[in-house]
GROMACS .gro file of C-alpha atoms in nm:
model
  430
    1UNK     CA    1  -3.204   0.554   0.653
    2UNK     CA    2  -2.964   0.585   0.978
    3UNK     CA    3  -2.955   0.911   1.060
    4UNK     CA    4  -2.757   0.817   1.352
    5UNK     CA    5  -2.443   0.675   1.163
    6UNK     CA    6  -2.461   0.952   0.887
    7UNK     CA    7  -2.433   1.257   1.148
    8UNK     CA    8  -2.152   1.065   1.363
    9UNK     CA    9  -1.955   0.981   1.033
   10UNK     CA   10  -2.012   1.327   0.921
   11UNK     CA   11  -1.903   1.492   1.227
   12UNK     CA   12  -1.572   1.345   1.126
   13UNK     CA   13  -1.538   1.510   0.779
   14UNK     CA   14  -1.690   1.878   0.874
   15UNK     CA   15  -1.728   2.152   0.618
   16UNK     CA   16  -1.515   2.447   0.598
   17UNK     CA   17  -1.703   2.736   0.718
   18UNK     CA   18  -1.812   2.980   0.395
   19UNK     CA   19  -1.687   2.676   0.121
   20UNK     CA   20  -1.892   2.678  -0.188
   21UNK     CA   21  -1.789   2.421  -0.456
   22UNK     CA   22  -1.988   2.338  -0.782
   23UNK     CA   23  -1.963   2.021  -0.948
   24UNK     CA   24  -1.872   2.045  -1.333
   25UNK     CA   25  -1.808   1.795  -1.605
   26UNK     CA   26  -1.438   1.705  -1.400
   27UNK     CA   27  -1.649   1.674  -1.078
   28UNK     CA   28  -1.562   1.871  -0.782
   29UNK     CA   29  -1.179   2.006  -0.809
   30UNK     CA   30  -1.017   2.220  -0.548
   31UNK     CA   31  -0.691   2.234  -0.298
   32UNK     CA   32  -0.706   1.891  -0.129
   33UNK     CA   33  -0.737   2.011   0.233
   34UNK     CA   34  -1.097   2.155   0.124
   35UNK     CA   35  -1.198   1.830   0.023
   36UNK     CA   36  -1.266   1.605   0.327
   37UNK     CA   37  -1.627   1.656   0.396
   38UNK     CA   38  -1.681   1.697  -0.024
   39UNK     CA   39  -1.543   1.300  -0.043
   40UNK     CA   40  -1.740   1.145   0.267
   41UNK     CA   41  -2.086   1.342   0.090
   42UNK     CA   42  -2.000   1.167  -0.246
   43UNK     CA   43  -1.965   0.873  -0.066
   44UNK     CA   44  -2.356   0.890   0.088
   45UNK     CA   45  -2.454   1.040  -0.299
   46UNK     CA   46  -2.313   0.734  -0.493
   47UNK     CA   47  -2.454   0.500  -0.240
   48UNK     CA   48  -2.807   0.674  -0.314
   49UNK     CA   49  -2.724   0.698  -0.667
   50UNK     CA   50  -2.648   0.260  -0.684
   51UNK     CA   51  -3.010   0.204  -0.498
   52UNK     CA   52  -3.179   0.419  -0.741
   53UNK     CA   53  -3.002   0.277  -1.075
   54UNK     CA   54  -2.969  -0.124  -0.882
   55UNK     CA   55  -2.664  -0.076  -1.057
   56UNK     CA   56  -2.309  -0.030  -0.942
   57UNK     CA   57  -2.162   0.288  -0.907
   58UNK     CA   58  -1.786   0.404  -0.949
   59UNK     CA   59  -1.634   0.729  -0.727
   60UNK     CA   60  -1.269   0.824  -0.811
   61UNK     CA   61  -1.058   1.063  -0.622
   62UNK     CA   62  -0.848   1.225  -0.903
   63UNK     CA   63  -0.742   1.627  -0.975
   64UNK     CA   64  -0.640   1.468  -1.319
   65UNK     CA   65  -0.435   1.715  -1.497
   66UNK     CA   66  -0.429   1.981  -1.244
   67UNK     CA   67  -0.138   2.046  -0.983
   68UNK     CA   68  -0.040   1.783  -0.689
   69UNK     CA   69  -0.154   1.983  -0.404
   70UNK     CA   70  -0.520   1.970  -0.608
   71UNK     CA   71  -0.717   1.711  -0.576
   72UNK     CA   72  -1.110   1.623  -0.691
   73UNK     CA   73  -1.394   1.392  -0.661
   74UNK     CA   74  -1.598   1.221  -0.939
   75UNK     CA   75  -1.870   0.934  -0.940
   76UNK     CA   76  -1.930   0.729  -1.241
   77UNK     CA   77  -2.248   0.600  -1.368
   78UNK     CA   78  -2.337   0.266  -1.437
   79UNK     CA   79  -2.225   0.251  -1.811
   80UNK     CA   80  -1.936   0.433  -1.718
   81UNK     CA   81  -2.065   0.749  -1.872
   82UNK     CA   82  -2.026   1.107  -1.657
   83UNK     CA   83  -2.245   1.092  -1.353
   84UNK     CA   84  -2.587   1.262  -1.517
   85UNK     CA   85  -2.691   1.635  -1.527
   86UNK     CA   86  -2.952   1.584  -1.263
   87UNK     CA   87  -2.752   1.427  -0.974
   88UNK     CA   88  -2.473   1.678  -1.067
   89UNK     CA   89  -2.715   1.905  -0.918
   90UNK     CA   90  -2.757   1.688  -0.577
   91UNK     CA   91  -2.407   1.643  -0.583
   92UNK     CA   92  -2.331   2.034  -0.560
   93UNK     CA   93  -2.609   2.086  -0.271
   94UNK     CA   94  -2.473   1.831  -0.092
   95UNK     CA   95  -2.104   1.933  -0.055
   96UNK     CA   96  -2.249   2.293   0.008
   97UNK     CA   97  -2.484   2.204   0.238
   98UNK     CA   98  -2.448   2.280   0.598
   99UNK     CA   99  -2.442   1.995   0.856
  100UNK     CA  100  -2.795   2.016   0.980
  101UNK     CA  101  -2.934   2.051   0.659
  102UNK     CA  102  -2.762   1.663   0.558
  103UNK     CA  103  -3.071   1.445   0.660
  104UNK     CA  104  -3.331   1.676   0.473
  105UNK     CA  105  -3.124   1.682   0.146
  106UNK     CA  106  -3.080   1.360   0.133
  107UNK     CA  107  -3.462   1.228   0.231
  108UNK     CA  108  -3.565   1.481  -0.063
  109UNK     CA  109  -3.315   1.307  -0.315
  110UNK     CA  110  -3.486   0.968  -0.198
  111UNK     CA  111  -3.801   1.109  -0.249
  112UNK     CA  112  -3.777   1.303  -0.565
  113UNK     CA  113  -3.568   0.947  -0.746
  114UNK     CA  114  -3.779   0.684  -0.540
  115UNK     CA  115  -3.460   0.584  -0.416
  116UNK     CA  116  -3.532   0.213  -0.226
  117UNK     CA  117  -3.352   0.239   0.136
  118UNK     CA  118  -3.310  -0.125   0.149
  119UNK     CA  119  -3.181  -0.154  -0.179
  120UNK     CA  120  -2.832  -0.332  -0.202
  121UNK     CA  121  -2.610  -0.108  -0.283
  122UNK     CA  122  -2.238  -0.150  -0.437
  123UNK     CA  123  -1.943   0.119  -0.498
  124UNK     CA  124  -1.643   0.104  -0.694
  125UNK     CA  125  -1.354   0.334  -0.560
  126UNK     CA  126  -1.038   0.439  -0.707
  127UNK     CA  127  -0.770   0.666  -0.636
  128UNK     CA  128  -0.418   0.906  -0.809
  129UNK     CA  129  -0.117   0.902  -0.655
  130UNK     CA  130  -0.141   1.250  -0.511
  131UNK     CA  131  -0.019   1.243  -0.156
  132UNK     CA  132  -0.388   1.352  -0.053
  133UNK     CA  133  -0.566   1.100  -0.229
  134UNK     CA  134  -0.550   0.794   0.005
  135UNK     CA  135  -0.712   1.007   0.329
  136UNK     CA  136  -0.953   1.132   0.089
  137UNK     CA  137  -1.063   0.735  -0.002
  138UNK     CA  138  -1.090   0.692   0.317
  139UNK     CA  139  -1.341   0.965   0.371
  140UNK     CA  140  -1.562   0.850   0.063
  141UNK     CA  141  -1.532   0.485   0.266
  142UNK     CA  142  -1.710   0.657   0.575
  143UNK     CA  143  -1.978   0.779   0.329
  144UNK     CA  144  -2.072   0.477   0.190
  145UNK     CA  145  -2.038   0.265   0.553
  146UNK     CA  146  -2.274   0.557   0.699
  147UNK     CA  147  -2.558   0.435   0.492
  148UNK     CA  148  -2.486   0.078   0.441
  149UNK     CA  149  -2.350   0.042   0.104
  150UNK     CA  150  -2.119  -0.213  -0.007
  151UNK     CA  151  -1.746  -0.070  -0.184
  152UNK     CA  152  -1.485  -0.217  -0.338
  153UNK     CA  153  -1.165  -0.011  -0.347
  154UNK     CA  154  -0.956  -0.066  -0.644
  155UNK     CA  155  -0.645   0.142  -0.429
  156UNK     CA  156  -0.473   0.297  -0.737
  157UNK     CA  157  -0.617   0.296  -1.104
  158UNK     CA  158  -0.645   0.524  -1.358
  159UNK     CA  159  -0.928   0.686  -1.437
  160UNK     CA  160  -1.034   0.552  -1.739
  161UNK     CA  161  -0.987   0.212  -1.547
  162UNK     CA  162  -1.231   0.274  -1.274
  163UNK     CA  163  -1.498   0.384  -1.553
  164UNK     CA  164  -1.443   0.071  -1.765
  165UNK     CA  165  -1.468  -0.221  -1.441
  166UNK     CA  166  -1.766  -0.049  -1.373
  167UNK     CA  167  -1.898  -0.110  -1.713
  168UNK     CA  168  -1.813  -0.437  -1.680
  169UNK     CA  169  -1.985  -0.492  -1.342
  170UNK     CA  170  -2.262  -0.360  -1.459
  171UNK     CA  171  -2.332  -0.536  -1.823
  172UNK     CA  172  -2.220  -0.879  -1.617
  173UNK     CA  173  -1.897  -0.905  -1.799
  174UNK     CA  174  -2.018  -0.841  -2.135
  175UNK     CA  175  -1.781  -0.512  -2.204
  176UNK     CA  176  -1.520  -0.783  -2.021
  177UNK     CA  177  -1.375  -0.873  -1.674
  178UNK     CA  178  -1.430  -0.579  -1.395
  179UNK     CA  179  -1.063  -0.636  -1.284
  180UNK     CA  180  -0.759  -0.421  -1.347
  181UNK     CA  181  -0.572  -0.728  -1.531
  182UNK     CA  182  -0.921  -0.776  -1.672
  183UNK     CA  183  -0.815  -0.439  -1.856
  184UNK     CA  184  -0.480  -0.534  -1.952
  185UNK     CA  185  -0.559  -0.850  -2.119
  186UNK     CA  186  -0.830  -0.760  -2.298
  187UNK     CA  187  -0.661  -0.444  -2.432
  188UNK     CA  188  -0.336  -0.627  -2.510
  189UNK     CA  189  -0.488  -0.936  -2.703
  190UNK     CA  190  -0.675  -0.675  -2.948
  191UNK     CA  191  -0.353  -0.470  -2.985
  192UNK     CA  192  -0.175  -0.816  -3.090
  193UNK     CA  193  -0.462  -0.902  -3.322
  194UNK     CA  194  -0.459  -0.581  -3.496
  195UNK     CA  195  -0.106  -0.545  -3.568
  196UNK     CA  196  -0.039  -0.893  -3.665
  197UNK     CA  197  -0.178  -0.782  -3.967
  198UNK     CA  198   0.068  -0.463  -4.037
  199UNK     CA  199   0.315  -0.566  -4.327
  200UNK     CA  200   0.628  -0.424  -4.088
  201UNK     CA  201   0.541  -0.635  -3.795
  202UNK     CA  202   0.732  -0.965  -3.853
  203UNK     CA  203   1.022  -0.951  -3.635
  204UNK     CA  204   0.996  -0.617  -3.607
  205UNK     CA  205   1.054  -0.409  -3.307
  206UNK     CA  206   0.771  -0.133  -3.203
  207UNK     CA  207   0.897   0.122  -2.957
  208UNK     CA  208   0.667   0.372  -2.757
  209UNK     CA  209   0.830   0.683  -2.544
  210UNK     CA  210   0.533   0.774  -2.344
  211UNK     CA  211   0.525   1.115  -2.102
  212UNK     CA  212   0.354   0.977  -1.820
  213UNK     CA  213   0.325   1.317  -1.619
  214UNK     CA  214   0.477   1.190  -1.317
  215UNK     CA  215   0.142   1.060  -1.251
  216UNK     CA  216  -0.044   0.655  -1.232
  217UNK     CA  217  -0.003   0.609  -1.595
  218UNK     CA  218   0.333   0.508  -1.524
  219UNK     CA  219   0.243   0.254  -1.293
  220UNK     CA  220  -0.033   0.098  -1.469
  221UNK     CA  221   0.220   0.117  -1.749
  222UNK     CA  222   0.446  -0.073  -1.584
  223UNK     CA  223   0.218  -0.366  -1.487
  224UNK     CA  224   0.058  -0.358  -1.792
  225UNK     CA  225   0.461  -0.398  -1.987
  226UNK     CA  226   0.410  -0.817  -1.919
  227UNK     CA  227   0.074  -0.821  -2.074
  228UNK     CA  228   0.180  -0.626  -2.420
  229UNK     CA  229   0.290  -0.843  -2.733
  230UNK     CA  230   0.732  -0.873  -2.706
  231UNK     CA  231   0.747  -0.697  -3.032
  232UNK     CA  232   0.630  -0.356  -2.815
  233UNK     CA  233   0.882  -0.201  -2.637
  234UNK     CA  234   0.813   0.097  -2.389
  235UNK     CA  235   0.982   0.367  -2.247
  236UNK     CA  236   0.823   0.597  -1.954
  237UNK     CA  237   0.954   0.907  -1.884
  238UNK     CA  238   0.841   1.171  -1.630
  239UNK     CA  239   0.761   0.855  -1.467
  240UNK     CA  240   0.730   1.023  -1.098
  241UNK     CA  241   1.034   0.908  -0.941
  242UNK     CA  242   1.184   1.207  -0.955
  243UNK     CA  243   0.925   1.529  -1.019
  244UNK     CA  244   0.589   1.604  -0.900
  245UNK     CA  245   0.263   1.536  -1.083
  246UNK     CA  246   0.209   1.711  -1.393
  247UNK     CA  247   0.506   1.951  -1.279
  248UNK     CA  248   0.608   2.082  -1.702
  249UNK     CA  249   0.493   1.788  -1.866
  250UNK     CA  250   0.189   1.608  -1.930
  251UNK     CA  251  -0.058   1.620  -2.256
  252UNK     CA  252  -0.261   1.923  -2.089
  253UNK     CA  253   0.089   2.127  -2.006
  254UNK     CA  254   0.201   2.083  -2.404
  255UNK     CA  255  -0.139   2.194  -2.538
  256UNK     CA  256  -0.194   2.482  -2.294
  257UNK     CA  257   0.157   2.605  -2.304
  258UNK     CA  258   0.302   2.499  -2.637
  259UNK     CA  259   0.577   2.339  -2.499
  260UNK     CA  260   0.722   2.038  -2.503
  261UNK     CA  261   0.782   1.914  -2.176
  262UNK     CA  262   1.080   1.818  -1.922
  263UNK     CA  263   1.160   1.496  -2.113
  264UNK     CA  264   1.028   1.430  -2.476
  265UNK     CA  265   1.214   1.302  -2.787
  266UNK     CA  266   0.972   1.448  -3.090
  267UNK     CA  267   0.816   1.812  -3.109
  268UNK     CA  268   0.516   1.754  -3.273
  269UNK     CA  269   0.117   1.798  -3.249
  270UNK     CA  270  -0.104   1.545  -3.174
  271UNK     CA  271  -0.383   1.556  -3.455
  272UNK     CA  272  -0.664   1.381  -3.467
  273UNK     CA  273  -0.623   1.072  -3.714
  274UNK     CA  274  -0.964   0.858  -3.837
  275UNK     CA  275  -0.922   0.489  -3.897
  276UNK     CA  276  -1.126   0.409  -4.193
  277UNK     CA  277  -1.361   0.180  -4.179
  278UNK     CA  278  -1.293  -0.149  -4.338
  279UNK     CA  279  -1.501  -0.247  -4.680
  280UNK     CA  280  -1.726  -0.510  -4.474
  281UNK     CA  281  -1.994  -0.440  -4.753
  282UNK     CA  282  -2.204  -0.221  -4.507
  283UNK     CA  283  -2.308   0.141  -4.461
  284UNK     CA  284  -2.187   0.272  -4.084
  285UNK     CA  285  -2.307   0.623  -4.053
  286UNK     CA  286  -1.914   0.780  -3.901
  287UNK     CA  287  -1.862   1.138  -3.787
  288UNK     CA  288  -1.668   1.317  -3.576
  289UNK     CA  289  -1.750   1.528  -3.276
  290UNK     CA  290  -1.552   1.831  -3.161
  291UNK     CA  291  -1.608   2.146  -2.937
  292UNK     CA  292  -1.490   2.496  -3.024
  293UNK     CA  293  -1.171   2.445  -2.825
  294UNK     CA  294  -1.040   2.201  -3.146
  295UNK     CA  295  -0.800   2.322  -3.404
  296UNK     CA  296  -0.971   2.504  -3.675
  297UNK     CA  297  -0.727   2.322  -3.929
  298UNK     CA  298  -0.822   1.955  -3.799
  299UNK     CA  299  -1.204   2.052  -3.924
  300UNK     CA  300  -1.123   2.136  -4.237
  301UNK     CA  301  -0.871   1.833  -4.263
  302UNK     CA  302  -1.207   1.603  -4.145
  303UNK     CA  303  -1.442   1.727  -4.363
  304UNK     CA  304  -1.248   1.885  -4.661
  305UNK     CA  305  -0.983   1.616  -4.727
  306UNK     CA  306  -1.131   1.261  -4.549
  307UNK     CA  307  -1.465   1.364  -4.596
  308UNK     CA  308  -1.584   1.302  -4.274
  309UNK     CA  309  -1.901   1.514  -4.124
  310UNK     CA  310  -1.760   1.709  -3.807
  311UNK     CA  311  -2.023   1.785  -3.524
  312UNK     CA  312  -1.948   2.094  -3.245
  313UNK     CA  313  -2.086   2.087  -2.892
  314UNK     CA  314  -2.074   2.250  -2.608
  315UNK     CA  315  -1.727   2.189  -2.371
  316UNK     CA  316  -1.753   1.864  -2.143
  317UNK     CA  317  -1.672   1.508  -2.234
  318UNK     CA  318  -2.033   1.477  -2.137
  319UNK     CA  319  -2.157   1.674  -2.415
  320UNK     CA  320  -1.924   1.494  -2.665
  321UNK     CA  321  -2.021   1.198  -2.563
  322UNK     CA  322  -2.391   1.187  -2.603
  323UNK     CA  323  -2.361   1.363  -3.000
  324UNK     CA  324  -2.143   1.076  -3.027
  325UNK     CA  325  -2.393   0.779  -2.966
  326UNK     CA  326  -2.625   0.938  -3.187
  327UNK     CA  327  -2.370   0.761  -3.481
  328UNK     CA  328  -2.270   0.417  -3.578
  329UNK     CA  329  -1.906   0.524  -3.518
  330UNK     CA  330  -1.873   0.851  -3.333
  331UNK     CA  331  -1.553   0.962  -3.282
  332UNK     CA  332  -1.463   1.266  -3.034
  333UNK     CA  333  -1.196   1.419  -2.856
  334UNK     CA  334  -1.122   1.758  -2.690
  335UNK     CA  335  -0.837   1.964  -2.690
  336UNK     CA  336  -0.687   1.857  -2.358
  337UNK     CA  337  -0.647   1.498  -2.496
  338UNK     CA  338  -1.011   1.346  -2.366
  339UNK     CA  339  -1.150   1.134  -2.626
  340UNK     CA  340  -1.281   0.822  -2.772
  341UNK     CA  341  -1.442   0.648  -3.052
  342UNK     CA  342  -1.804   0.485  -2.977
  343UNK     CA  343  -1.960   0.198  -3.172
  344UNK     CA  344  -2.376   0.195  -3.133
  345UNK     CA  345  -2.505  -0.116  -3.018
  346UNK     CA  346  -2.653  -0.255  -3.405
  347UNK     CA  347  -2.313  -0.159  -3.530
  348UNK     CA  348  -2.093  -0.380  -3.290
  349UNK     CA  349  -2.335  -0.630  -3.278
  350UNK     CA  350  -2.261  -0.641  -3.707
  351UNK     CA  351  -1.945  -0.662  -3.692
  352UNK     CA  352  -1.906  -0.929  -3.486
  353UNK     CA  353  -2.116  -1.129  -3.628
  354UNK     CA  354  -1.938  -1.077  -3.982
  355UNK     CA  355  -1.626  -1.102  -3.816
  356UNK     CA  356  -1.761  -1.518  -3.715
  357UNK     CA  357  -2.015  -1.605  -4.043
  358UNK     CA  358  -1.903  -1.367  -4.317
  359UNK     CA  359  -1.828  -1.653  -4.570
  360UNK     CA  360  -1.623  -1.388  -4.826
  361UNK     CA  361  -1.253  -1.399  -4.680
  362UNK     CA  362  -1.155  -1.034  -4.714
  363UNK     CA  363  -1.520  -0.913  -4.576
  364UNK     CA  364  -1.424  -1.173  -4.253
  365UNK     CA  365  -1.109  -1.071  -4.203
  366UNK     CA  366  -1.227  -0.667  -4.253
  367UNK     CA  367  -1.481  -0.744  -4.015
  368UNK     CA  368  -1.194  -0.929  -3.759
  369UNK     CA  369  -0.994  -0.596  -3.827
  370UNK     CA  370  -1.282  -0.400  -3.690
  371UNK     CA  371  -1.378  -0.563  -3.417
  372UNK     CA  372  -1.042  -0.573  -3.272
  373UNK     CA  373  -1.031  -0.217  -3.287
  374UNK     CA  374  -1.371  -0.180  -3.087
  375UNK     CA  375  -1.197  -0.396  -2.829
  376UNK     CA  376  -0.875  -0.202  -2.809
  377UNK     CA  377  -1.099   0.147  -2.739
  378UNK     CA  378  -1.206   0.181  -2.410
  379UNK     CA  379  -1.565   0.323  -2.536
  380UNK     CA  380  -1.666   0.430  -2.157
  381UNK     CA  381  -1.442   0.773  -2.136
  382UNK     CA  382  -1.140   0.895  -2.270
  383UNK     CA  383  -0.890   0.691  -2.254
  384UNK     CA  384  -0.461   0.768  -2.279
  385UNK     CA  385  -0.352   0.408  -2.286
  386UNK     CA  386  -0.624   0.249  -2.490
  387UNK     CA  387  -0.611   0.599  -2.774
  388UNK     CA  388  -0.208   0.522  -2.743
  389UNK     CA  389  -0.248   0.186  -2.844
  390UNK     CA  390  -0.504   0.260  -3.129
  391UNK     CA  391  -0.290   0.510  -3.265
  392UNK     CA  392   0.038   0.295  -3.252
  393UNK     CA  393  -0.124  -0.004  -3.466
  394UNK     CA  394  -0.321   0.288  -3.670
  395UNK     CA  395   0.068   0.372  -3.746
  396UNK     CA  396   0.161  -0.014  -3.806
  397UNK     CA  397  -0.145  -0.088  -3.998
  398UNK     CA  398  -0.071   0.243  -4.231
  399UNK     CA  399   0.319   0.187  -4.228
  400UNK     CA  400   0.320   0.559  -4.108
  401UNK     CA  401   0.624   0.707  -3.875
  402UNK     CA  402   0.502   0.987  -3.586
  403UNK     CA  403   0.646   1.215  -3.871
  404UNK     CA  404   0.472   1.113  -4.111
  405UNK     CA  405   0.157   1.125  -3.928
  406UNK     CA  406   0.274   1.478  -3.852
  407UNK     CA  407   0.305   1.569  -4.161
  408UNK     CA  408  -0.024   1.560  -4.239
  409UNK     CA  409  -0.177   1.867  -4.200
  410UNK     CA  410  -0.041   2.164  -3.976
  411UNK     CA  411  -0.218   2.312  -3.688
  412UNK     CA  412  -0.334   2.675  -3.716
  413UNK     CA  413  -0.094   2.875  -3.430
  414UNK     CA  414  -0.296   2.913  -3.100
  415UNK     CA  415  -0.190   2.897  -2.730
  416UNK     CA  416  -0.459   2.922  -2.432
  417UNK     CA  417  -0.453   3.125  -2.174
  418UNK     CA  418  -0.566   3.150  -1.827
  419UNK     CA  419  -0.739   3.523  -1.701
  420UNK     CA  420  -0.757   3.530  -1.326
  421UNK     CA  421  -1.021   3.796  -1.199
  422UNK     CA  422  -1.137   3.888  -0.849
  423UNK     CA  423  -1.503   3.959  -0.950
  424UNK     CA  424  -1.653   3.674  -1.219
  425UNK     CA  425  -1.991   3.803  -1.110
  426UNK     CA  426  -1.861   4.136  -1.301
  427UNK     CA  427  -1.726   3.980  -1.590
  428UNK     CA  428  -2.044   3.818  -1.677
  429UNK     CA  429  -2.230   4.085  -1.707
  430UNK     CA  430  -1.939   4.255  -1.920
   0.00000   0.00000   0.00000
């Protein structure tokens, strides 16, 4: 390892003196101007992290849903799952450690996951459009030159985007092309496919007005317009041209706050909706998975009304995620609009091969329906194009409006709030 080039580099991204940062299921998340040194660490981590796995590995610079002068740091594992529990732990005692303590921390993470020094070693890097975000990428660049790892930086991509090319690095283009038009055209060609097959379709105009939150969805929305079938129209609003990111709109503002935001054109909840499975002739265990955070009324809607069994874990996609697998179809979602729907490995691999040698028409064309729909989900992370999308043929397919949809069950009231208190040490113990 060159010792050398990591304490030169890091001499250019110090740490704050007395900053102490832990890294939770969002990553590390703070004002951007505390993030320098926090980036070029994650940078030397993911490079570490890609010997040990031989795998690529994905960091994105993103504060998500939280204000623009925020900003934040995640790294994606190879799947593109949440970076796991046990380098979560490195990843916190690295952005707290102190400069001379750099080269032992990271010989002891080498040691402890037989990392291979001459390993190759490749990193996937994405960024928001926050005004920090671009230094930042650079600083997670210095990280992975100062110990020899190879990056490829994507510039600006959603989230959800970064996760899935690193998938499809990683499973050599089975999950589909590791480029950002890669994403477009696979998404779009199973959107067209599915709602081919809704009765309203014909010449038929579909229009989506989408609150982008002033943030890269509108952007990627935008490039993504010329891939989309000619009978979806799109409108963006809060398209950041002329607010700041997240400023009073945004999915997380509307469930935190009850409220719709600057620009919308339907009041309404979003509710959690389950695409039946088609009759293929097979038995796919389903469920749902939730945390205590969901809307007590969309339980008993699940399990008292479709009849679906309903799972609660603790809060963190992570957490979510891993109940999920444990299914045939899992389907899960949190309250601040992360979610997804996961197919297990025996499952996909059955439906597509009904979808191809399934001689009994309305089995194959079931099966067709299906496996359109697991190509339409983005199954590494929650996804707010790819769950738009679903949901819009979901709507086609059923011949359902947004009020209709609406009307199917009504949220209990709730709002969340946020406490702010100067002693948490106190309040635990309370």
């Amino acid at each position: 390892m060159d010792f050398e080039a990591v304490a030169k580099y890091s001499a250019l991204h110090l740490k704050p003196a007395g900053l102490s940062l832990q890294y939770g299921t969002a990553g590390f998340r703070t004002k951007a101007g505390h993030l320098d040194h926090v980036m070029y660490r994650m940078g030397l981590l993911a490079v570490l992290r890609s010997r040990q796995t031989k795998s690529t590995i994905g960091v994105m610079v993103t504060a998500s849903h939280n204000p623009e002068e925020d900003n934040g740091v995640k790294l994606v594992d190879p799947l593109g799952e949440m970076l796991t529990s046990a380098w979560e732990e490195y990843a916190t005692r690295l952005a707290n450690a102190e400069e001379q303590e750099i080269q032992s921390i990271l010989t002891e993470i080498c040691q402890k996951e037989a990392v291979k020094l001459h390993q190759y070693a490749s990193v996937f890097i994405g960024r928001d459009t926050r005004p920090s975000s671009e230094k930042l990428s650079q600083s997670v660049i210095d990280g992975v030159s100062a110990l020899g790892g190879q990056y490829h930086d994507y510039g600006l991509v959603t989230t959800p985007q970064l996760h899935y090319m690193v998938c499809c690095q990683n499973t050599q283009e089975h999950y589909g092309k590791a480029t950002v038009e890669g994403y477009y055209q696979k998404l779009s060609r199973a959107f067209g496919e599915l709602t081919k097959h809704a009765s309203s379709s014909g010449d038929d105009q579909m229009c989506l007005k989408i609150d982008c939150a002033n943030g890269i969805g509108a952007l990627k929305l935008k490039e993504m317009e010329r891939y989309l079938p000619k009978k979806l129209l799109i409108h963006l609003y809060n398209d950041g041209t002329k607010e700041k990111l997240n400023h009073l709109c945004g999915a997380d503002f509307v469930k935190v706050h009850q409220k719709p935001p600057l620009v919308f054109f339907y009041v309404c909840a979003i509710k959690p909706f389950t695409f039946p499975s088609a009759q293929i002739g097979q038995t796919l265990k389903i469920a749902v998975v939730q945390t205590a955070y969901a809307n007590g009324s969309s339980t008993r809607y699940l399990e008292e009304t479709m009849k679906v069994p309903v799972h609660c874990t603790k809060t963190g996609v992570k957490h979510l995620h891993h109940k999920a697998q444990e299914f045939d179809i899992g389907v899960y979602f949190e309250a601040n609009g992360h979610g997804t729907v996961l197919f297990s490995k025996a499952a996909e691999e059955k439906i597509r091969h009904m979808a191809k040698e399934e001689k009994e028409n309305q089995k194959r064309e079931a099966a067709k329906m299906l496996e359109n729909t697991i190509d339409l989900i983005n199954q590494t992370v929650g996804d707010a194009i790819s769950d738009m999308l679903v949901i819009e043929a979901i709507l086609a397919l059923k011949g359902l409006t947004v009020q209709q949809w609406d009307a199917i069950y009504s949220d209990l009231p709730n709002r969340q709030l946020k406490v702010k208190v100067s002693d948490t040490v106190t309040l635990a113990r309370v």
